[in-house]
Short mmCIF file of C-alpha atoms and ligand atoms in Angstrom, two decimals:
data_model
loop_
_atom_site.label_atom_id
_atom_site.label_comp_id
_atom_site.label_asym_id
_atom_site.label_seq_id
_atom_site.Cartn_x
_atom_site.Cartn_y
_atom_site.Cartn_z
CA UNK H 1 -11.31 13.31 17.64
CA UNK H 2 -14.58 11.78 17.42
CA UNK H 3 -17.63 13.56 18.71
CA UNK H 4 -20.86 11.73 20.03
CA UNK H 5 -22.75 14.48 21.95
CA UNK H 6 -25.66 13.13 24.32
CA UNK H 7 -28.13 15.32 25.95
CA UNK H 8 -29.25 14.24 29.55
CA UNK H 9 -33.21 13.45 29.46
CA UNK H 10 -33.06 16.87 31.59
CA UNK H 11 -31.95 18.93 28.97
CA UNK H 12 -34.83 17.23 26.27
CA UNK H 13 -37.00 18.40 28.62
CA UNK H 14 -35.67 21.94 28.86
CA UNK H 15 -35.60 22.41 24.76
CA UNK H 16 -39.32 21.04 25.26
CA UNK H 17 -40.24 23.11 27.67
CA UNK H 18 -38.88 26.44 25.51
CA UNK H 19 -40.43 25.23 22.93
CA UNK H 20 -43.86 24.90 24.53
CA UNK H 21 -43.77 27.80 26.67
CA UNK H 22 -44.88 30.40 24.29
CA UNK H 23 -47.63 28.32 22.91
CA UNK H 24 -48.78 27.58 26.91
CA UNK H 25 -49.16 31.69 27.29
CA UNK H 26 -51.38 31.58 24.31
CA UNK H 27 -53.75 28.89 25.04
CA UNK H 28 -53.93 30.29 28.69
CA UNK H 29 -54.01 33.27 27.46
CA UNK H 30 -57.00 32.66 25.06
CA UNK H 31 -58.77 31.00 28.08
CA UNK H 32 -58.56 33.43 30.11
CA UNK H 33 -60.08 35.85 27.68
CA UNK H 34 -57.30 38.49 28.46
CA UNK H 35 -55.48 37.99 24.40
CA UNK H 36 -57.57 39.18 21.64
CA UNK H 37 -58.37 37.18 19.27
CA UNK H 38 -56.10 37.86 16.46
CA UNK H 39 -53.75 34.51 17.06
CA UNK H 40 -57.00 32.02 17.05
CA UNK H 41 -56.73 31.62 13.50
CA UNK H 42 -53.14 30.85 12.78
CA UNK H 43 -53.13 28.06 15.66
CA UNK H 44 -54.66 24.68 14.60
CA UNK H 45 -54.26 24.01 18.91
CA UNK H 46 -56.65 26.75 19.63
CA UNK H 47 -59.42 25.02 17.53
CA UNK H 48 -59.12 22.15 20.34
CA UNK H 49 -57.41 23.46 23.21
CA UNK H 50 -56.02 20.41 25.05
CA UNK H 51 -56.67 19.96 28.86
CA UNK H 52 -55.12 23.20 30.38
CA UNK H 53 -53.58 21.16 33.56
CA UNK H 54 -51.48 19.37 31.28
CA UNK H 55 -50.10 22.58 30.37
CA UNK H 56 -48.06 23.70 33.69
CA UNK H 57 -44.84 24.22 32.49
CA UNK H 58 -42.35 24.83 35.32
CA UNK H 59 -38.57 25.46 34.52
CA UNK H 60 -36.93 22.73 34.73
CA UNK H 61 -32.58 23.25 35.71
CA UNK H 62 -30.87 23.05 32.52
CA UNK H 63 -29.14 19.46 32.03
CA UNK H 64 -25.11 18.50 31.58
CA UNK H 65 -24.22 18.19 28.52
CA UNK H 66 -22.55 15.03 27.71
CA UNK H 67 -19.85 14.26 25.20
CA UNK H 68 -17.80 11.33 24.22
CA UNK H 69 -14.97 11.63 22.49
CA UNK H 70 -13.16 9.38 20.65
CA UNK H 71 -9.07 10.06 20.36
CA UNK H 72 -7.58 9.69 17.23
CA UNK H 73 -4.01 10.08 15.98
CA UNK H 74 -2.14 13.55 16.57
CA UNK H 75 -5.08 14.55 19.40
CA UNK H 76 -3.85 16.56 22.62
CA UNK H 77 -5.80 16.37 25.79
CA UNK H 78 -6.18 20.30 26.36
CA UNK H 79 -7.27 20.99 22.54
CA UNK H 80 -10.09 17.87 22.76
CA UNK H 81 -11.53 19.30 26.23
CA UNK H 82 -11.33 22.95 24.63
CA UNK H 83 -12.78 21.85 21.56
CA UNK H 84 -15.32 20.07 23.20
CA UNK H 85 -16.40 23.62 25.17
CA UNK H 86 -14.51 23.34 28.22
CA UNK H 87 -12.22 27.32 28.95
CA UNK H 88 -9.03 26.90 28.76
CA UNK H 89 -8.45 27.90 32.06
CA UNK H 90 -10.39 25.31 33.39
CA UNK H 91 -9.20 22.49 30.88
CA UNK H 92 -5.83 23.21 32.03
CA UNK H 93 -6.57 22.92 36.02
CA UNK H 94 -8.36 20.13 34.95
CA UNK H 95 -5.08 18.60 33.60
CA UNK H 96 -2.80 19.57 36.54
CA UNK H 97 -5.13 18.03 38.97
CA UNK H 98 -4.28 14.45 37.11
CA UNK H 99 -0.41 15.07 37.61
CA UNK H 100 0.85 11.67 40.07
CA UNK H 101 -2.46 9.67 38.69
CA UNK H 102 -2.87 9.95 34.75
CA UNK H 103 -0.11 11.34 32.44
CA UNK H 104 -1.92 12.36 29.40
CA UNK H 105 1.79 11.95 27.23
CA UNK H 106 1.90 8.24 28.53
CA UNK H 107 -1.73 7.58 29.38
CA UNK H 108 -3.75 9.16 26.18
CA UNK H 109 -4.18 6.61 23.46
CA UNK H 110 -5.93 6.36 19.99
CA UNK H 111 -9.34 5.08 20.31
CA UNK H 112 -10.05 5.91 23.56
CA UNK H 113 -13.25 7.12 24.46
CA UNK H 114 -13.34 10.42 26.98
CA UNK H 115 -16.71 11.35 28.78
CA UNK H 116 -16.36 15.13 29.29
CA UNK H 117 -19.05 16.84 31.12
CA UNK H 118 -20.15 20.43 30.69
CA UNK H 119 -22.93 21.56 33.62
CA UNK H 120 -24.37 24.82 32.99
CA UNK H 121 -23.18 28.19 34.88
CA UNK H 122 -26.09 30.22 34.13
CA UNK H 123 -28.83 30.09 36.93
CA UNK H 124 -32.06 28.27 36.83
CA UNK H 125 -33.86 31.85 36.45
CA UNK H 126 -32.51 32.80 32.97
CA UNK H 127 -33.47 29.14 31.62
CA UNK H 128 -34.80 30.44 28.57
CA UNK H 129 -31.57 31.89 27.41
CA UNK H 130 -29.11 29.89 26.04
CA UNK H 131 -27.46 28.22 29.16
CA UNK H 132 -23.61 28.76 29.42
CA UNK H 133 -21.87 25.66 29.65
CA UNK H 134 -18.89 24.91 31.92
CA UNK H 135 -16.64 21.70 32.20
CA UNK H 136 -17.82 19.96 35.28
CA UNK H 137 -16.06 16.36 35.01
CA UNK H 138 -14.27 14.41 32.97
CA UNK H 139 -13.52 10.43 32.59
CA UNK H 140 -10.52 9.21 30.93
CA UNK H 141 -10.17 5.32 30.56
CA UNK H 142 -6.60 4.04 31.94
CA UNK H 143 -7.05 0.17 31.71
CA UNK H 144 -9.93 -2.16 31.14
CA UNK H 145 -10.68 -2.55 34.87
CA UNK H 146 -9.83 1.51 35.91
CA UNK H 147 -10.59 4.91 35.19
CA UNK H 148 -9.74 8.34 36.52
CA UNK H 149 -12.32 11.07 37.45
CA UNK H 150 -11.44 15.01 37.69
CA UNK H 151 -14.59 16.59 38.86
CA UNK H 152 -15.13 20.16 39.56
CA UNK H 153 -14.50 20.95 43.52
CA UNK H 154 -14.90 24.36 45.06
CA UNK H 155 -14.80 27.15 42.55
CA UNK H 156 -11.96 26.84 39.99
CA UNK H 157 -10.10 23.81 41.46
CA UNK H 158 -10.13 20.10 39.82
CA UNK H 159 -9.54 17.12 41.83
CA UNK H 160 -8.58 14.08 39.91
CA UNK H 161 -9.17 10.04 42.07
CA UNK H 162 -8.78 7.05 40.38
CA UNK H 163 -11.59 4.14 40.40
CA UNK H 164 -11.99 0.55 40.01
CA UNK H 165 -14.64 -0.44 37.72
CA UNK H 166 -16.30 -2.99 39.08
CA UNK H 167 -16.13 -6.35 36.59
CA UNK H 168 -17.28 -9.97 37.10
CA UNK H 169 -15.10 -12.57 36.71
CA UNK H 170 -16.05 -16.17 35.12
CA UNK H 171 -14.05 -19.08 34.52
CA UNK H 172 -14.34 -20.02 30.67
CA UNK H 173 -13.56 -23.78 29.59
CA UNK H 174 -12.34 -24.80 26.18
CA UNK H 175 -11.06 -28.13 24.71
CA UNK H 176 -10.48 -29.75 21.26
CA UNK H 177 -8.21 -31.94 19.08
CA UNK H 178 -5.74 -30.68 16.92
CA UNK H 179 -5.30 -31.26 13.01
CA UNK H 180 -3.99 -28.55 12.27
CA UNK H 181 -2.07 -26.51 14.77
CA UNK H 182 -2.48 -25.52 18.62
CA UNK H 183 -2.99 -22.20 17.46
CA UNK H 184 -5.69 -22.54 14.33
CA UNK H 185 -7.68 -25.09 16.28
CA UNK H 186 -7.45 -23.38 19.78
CA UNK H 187 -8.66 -20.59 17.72
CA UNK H 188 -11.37 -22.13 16.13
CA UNK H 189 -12.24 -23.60 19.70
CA UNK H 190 -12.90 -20.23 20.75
CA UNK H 191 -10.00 -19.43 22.46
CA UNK H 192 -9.42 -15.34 22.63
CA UNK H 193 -5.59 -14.83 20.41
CA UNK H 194 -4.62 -13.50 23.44
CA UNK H 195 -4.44 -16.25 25.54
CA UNK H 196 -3.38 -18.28 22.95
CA UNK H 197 -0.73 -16.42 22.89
CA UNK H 198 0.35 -16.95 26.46
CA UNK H 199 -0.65 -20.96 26.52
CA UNK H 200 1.54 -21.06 23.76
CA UNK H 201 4.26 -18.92 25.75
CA UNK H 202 3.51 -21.44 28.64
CA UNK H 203 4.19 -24.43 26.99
CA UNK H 204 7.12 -23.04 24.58
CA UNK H 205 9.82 -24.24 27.10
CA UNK H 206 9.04 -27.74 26.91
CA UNK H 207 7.06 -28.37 23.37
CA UNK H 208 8.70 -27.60 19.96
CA UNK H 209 5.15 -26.69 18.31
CA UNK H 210 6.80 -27.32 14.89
CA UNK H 211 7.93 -30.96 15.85
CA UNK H 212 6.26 -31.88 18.96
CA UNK H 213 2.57 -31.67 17.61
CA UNK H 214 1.05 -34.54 15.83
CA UNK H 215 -2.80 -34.97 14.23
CA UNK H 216 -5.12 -36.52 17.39
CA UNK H 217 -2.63 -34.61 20.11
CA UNK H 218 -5.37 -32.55 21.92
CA UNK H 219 -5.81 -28.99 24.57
CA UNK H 220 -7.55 -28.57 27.20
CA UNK H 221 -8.00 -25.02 28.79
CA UNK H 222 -9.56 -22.80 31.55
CA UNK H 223 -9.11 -19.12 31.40
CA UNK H 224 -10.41 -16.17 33.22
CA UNK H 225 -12.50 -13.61 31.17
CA UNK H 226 -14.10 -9.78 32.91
CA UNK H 227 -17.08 -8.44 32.36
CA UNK H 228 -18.02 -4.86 32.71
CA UNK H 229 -21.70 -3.59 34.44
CA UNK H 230 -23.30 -4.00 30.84
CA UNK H 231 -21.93 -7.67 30.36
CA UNK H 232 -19.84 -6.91 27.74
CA UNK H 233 -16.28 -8.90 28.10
CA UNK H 234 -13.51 -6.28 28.69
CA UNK H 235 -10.86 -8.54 29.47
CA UNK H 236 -9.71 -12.76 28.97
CA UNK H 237 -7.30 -12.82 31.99
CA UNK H 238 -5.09 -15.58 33.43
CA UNK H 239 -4.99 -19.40 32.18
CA UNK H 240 -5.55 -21.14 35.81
CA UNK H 241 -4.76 -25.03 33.93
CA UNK H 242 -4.23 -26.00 30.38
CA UNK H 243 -3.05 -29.60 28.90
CA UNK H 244 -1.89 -30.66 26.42
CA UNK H 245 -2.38 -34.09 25.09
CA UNK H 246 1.01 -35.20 23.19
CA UNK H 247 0.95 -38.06 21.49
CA UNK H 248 -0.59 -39.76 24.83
CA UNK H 249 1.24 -38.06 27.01
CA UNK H 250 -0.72 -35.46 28.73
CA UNK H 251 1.08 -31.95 30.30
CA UNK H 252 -1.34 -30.28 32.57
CA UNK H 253 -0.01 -27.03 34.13
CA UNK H 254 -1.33 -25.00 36.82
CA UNK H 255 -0.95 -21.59 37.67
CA UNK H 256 0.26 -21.07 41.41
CA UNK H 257 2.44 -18.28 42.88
CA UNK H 258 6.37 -19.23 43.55
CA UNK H 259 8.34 -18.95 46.62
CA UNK H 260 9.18 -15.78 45.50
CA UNK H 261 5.95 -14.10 45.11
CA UNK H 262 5.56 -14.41 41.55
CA UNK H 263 3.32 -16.22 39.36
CA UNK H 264 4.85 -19.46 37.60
CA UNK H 265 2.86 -22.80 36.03
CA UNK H 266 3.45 -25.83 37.79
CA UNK H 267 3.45 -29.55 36.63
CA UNK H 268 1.27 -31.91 38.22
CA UNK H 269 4.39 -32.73 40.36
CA UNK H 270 5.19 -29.43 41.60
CA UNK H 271 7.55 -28.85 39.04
CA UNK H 272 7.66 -25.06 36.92
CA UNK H 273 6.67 -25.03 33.53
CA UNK H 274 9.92 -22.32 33.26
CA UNK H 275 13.14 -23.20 31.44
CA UNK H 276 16.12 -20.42 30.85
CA UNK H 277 15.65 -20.16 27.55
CA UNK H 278 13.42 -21.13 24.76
CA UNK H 279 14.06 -23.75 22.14
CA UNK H 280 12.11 -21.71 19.72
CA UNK H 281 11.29 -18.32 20.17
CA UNK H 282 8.53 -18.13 17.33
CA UNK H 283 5.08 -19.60 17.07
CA UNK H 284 4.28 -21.13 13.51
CA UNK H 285 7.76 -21.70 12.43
CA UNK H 286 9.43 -24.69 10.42
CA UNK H 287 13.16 -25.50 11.25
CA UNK H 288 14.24 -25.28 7.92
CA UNK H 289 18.26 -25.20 9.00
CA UNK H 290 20.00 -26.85 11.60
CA UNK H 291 23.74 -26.21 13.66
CA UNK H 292 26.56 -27.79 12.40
CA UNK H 293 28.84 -27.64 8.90
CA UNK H 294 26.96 -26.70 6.07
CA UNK H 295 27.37 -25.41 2.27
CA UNK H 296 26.59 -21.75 2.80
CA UNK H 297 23.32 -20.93 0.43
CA UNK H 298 25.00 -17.59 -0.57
CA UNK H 299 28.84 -17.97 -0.15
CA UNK H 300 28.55 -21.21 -1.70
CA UNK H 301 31.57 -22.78 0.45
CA UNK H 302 31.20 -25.09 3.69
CA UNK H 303 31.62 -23.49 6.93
CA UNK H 304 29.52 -23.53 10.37
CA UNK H 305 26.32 -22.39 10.21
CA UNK H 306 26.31 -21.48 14.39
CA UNK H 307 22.75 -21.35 14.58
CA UNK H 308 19.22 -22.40 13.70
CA UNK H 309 16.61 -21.48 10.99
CA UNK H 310 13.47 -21.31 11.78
CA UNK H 311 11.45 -20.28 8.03
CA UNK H 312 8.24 -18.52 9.08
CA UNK H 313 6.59 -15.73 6.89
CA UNK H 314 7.86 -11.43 7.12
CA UNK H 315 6.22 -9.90 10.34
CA UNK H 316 6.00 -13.43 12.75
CA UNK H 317 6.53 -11.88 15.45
CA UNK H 318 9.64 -13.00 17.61
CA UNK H 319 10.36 -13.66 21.03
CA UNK H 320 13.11 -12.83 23.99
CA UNK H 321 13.96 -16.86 24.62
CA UNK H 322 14.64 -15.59 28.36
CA UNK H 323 14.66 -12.64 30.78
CA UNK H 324 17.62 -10.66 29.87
CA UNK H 325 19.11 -7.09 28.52
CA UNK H 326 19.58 -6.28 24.90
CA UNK H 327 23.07 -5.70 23.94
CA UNK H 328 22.77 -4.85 20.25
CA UNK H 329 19.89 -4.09 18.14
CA UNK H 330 21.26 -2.88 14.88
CA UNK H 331 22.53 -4.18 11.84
CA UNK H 332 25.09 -6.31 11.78
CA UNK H 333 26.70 -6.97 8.46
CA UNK H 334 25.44 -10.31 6.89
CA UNK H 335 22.84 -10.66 9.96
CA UNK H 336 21.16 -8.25 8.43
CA UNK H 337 19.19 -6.40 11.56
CA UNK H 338 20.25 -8.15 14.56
CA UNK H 339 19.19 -8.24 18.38
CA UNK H 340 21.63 -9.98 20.94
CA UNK H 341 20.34 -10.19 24.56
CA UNK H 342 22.39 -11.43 27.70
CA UNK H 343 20.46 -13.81 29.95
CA UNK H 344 23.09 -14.01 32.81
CA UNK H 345 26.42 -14.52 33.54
CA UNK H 346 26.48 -17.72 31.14
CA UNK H 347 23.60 -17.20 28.00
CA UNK H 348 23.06 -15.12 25.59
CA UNK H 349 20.74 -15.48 22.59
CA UNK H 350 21.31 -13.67 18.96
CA UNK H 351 18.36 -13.07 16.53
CA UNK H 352 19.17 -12.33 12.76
CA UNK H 353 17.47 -10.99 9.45
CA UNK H 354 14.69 -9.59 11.11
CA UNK H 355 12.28 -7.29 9.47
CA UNK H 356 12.16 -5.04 12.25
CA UNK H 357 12.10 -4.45 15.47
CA UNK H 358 9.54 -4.03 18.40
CA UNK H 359 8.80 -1.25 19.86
CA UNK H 360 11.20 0.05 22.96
CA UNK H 361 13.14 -2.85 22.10
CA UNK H 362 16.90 -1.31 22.41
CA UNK H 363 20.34 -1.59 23.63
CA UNK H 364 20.44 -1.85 27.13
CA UNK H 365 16.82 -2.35 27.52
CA UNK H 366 15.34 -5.33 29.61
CA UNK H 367 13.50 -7.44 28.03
CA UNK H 368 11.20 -10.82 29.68
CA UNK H 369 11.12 -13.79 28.68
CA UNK H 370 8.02 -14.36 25.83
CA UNK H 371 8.01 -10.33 25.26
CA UNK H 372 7.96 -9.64 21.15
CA UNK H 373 11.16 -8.13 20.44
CA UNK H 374 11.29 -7.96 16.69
CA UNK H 375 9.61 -9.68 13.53
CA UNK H 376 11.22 -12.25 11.20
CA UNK H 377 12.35 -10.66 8.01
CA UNK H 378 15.20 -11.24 5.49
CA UNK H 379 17.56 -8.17 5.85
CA UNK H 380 21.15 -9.02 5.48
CA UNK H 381 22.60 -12.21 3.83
CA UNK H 382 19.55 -14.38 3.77
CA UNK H 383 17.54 -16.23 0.91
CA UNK H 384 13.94 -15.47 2.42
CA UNK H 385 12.33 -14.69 5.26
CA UNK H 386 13.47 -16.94 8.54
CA UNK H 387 14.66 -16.25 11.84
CA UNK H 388 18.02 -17.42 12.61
CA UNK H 389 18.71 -17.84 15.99
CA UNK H 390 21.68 -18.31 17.88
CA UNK H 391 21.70 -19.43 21.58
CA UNK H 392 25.90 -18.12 23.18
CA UNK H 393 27.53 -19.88 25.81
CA UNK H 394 30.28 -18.13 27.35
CA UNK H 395 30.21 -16.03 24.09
CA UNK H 396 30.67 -18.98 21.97
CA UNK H 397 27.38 -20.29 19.99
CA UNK H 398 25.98 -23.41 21.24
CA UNK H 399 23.33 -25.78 19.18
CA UNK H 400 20.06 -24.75 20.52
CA UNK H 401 18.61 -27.98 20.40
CA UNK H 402 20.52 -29.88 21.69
CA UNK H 403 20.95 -27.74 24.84
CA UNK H 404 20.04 -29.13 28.04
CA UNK H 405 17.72 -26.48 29.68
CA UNK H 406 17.87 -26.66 33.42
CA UNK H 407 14.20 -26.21 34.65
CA UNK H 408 12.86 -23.83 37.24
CA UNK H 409 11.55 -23.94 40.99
CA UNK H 410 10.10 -27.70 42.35
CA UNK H 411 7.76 -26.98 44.56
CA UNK H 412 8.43 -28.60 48.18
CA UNK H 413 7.13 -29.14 51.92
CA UNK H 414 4.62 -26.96 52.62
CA UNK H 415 4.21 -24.94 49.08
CA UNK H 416 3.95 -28.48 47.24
CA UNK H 417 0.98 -29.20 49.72
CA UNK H 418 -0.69 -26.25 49.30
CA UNK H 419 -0.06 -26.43 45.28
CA UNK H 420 -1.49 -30.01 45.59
CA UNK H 421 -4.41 -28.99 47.14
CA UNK H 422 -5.23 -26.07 44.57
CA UNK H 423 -4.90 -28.96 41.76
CA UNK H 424 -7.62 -30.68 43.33
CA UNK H 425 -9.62 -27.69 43.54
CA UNK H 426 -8.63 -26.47 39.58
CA UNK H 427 -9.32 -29.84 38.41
CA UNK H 428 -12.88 -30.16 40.14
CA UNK H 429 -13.48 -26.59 38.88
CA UNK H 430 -12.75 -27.81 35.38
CA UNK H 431 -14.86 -30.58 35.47
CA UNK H 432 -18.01 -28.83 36.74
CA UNK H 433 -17.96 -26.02 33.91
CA UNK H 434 -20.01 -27.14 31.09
CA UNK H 435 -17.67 -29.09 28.08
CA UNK H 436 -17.41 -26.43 24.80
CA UNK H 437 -19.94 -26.88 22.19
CA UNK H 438 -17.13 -28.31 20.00
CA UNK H 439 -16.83 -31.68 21.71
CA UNK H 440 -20.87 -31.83 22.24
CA UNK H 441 -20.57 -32.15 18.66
CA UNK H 442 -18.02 -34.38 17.77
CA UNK H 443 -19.97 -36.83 20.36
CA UNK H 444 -22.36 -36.03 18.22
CA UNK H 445 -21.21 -36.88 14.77
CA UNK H 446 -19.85 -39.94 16.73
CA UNK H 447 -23.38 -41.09 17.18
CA UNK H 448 -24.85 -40.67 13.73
ZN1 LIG X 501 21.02 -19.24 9.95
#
């Protein structure tokens, strides 16, 4: 753990006031003409006694102490808040009171930060002595917009209450052409990775970024981004509309809750943005091998290859093409390590040579669509690094691209009214927030 101890003003002016005291009862002293004179000469003060109101000194209560504490790797809850001061007695109340709101095994990560409050248990009386410090309260971060408080109730006891921070949300606008990739220039735009991510995972159902994107195509996007009470951003939320510009054809999509409650992107027309599975469940990727009768690289002779290669580097991550459950995630002979994960009655989809896999990512496991589930590597028979991917219908592989996906919800009646009117009010929103910097200056350069 990291230690950052802070001091409460209060308790600056305590150590002040200690340190002044003695010298106040000398110069009043001296004043007074009840002290000999003995001192006079080792104090330069004495020579010119300051103004002797300044010099009331009354105790002041002695001040919290207040640490922060950064976690690091192997740390334990009850050994930070002991080592910070806190009895053990008290840091393990402290910990029971959390039980049903924080769960220090699940909840306790590296690199967060822990305010731990010690209040002194000594009275205001015995201020000069060295106060005796008790743990008072404690903060423990959970997510970016909550925290959970255990303060101190009546005598031994803890009580633990969650709280909302309270954040400010904006509506951040970013657009741009792409020559090199959605991802590099959406980047460069100043789009947070994160949300790149998921406009990426938004559009992957219905764009092929290795074949679909061409120099000139173009993004538009407006995202959601948190600020904390000292303006610092703590979270980029939800996209609420992106577009892409494909060769001329433009694909806006908005986000707007389904008839079931959840929250899908919509089409212009009403129409979800969600397909069952994904053509290509990688970002970055080249097809470098396609379905169908082929001389086998390794075995040298002609058979099927009953999949698709996708050549991206070691570590890209991977995702599930669908909701689903994992059915294997092991090694499988010449697939090298291997996930398969049934989609429903009808799909599955089978991932091969990876490098690893992610993280709770096991048989019988659920998995959602878009979630990482492994990284491409080269493990079993395989020349380099690539995915190869494998989409099963009825148990029998299928060419992924050439499958027909069916598409999700259309919006009607009543929803695709309401969802109509929202586009209006997303697409005015977009066009009152200021345009990025980036197109000011192209305009610019346009001009010159
Ligand atoms: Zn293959």
């Amino acid at each position: 753990m990291k230690f950052d101890l802070r001091k409460k003003p209060a308790l600056l002016a305590i150590t002040a006031a200690v340190i002044v005291l003695p010298a106040a009862a000398f110069i009043v002293g001296t004043v007074s003409g009840t002290d000999p004179v003995p001192q006079v000469s080792t104090s330069a003060a004495a020579a010119t006694p300051p103004a002797i109101p300044a010099l009331v000194v009354e105790p002041e209560p002695p001040g919290p102490l207040v640490h922060t504490v950064e976690i690091e790797n192997g740390d334990n809850l009850m050994e930070v808040l002991v080592k910070a001061g806190a009895e053990r007695a008290d840091a393990y109340t402290a910990i029971q009171s959390l039980k049903g709101v924080y769960d220090p095994r699940r909840d306790l990560r590296v690199g967060d930060e822990l305010q731990i409050t010690l209040g002194p248990a000594t009275d205001i009386s015995r201020v000069a002595e060295t106060p005796d410090y008790k743990l008072s309260s404690l903060r423990l971060p959970v997510t970016y917009d909550r925290e959970v408080e255990v303060e101190r109730a009546d005598g031994d006891d803890f009580v633990a209450r969650e709280i909302e921070l309270p954040l400010t949300t904006e509506l951040v606008r970013v657009s741009g052409a792409i020559d090199s990739s959605l991802f590099v220039n959406g980047r460069d735009a100043g789009i947070p990775i994160s949300v790149l991510i998921e406009l990426i995972r938004i559009y992957s159902f219905d764009v092929d970024f290795q074949r679909d994107i061409w120099s000139g195509d173009a993004f538009e996007i407006m995202f959601e981004r948190q600020r904390n009470e000292d303006d610092a951003v703590v979270n980029n939320g939800d996209i609420h509309y992106a577009k892409l510009t494909l060769r001329g054809t433009g694909l806006p999509f908005y986000r707007f809750e389904t008839s079931k409650g959840t929250i899908d992107y919509f089409n212009e027309k009403g129409e979800s943005v969600r397909k069952a599975l994904m053509k290509t469940p990688l970002d970055g990727a080249r097809l470098s091998s396609r379905f169908g009768n082929r001389k086998h690289p390794i075995l040298g002779y002609t058979r099927l290859h009953a999949g698709v290669d996708f050549a991206a580097p070691t570590g890209t991550p991977i995702y599930a093409a669908g909701d689903g459950t994992v059915e294997v995630a092991s090694n499988k002979g010449g697939y090298g390590k291997y996930i398969r994960i049934r989609h429903n009655g009808t799909y599955s989809t089978a991932y091969a040579h990876l490098n690893g896999y992610a993280r709770g990512v096991g048989s019988g496991k659920r998995v959602r669509q878009g979630q990482v589930i492994g990284y491409v590597g080269t493990t079993g028979s395989s020349t380099g690094p690539h995915l190869h991917y494998e989409i099963h219908r009825d148990g029998k592989q299928i060419n992924p691209l050439g499958l027909k996906l069916p598409s999700g919800e259309k919006l009607k009646g009543d929803r695709l009214a309401t969802f109509q009117s929202l586009r209006e009010s997303v697409d005015a929103r977009y066009a009152s927030l200021a345009p990025p910097a980036l197109s000011a200056t192209a305009d610019k350069s346009l001009t010159d």
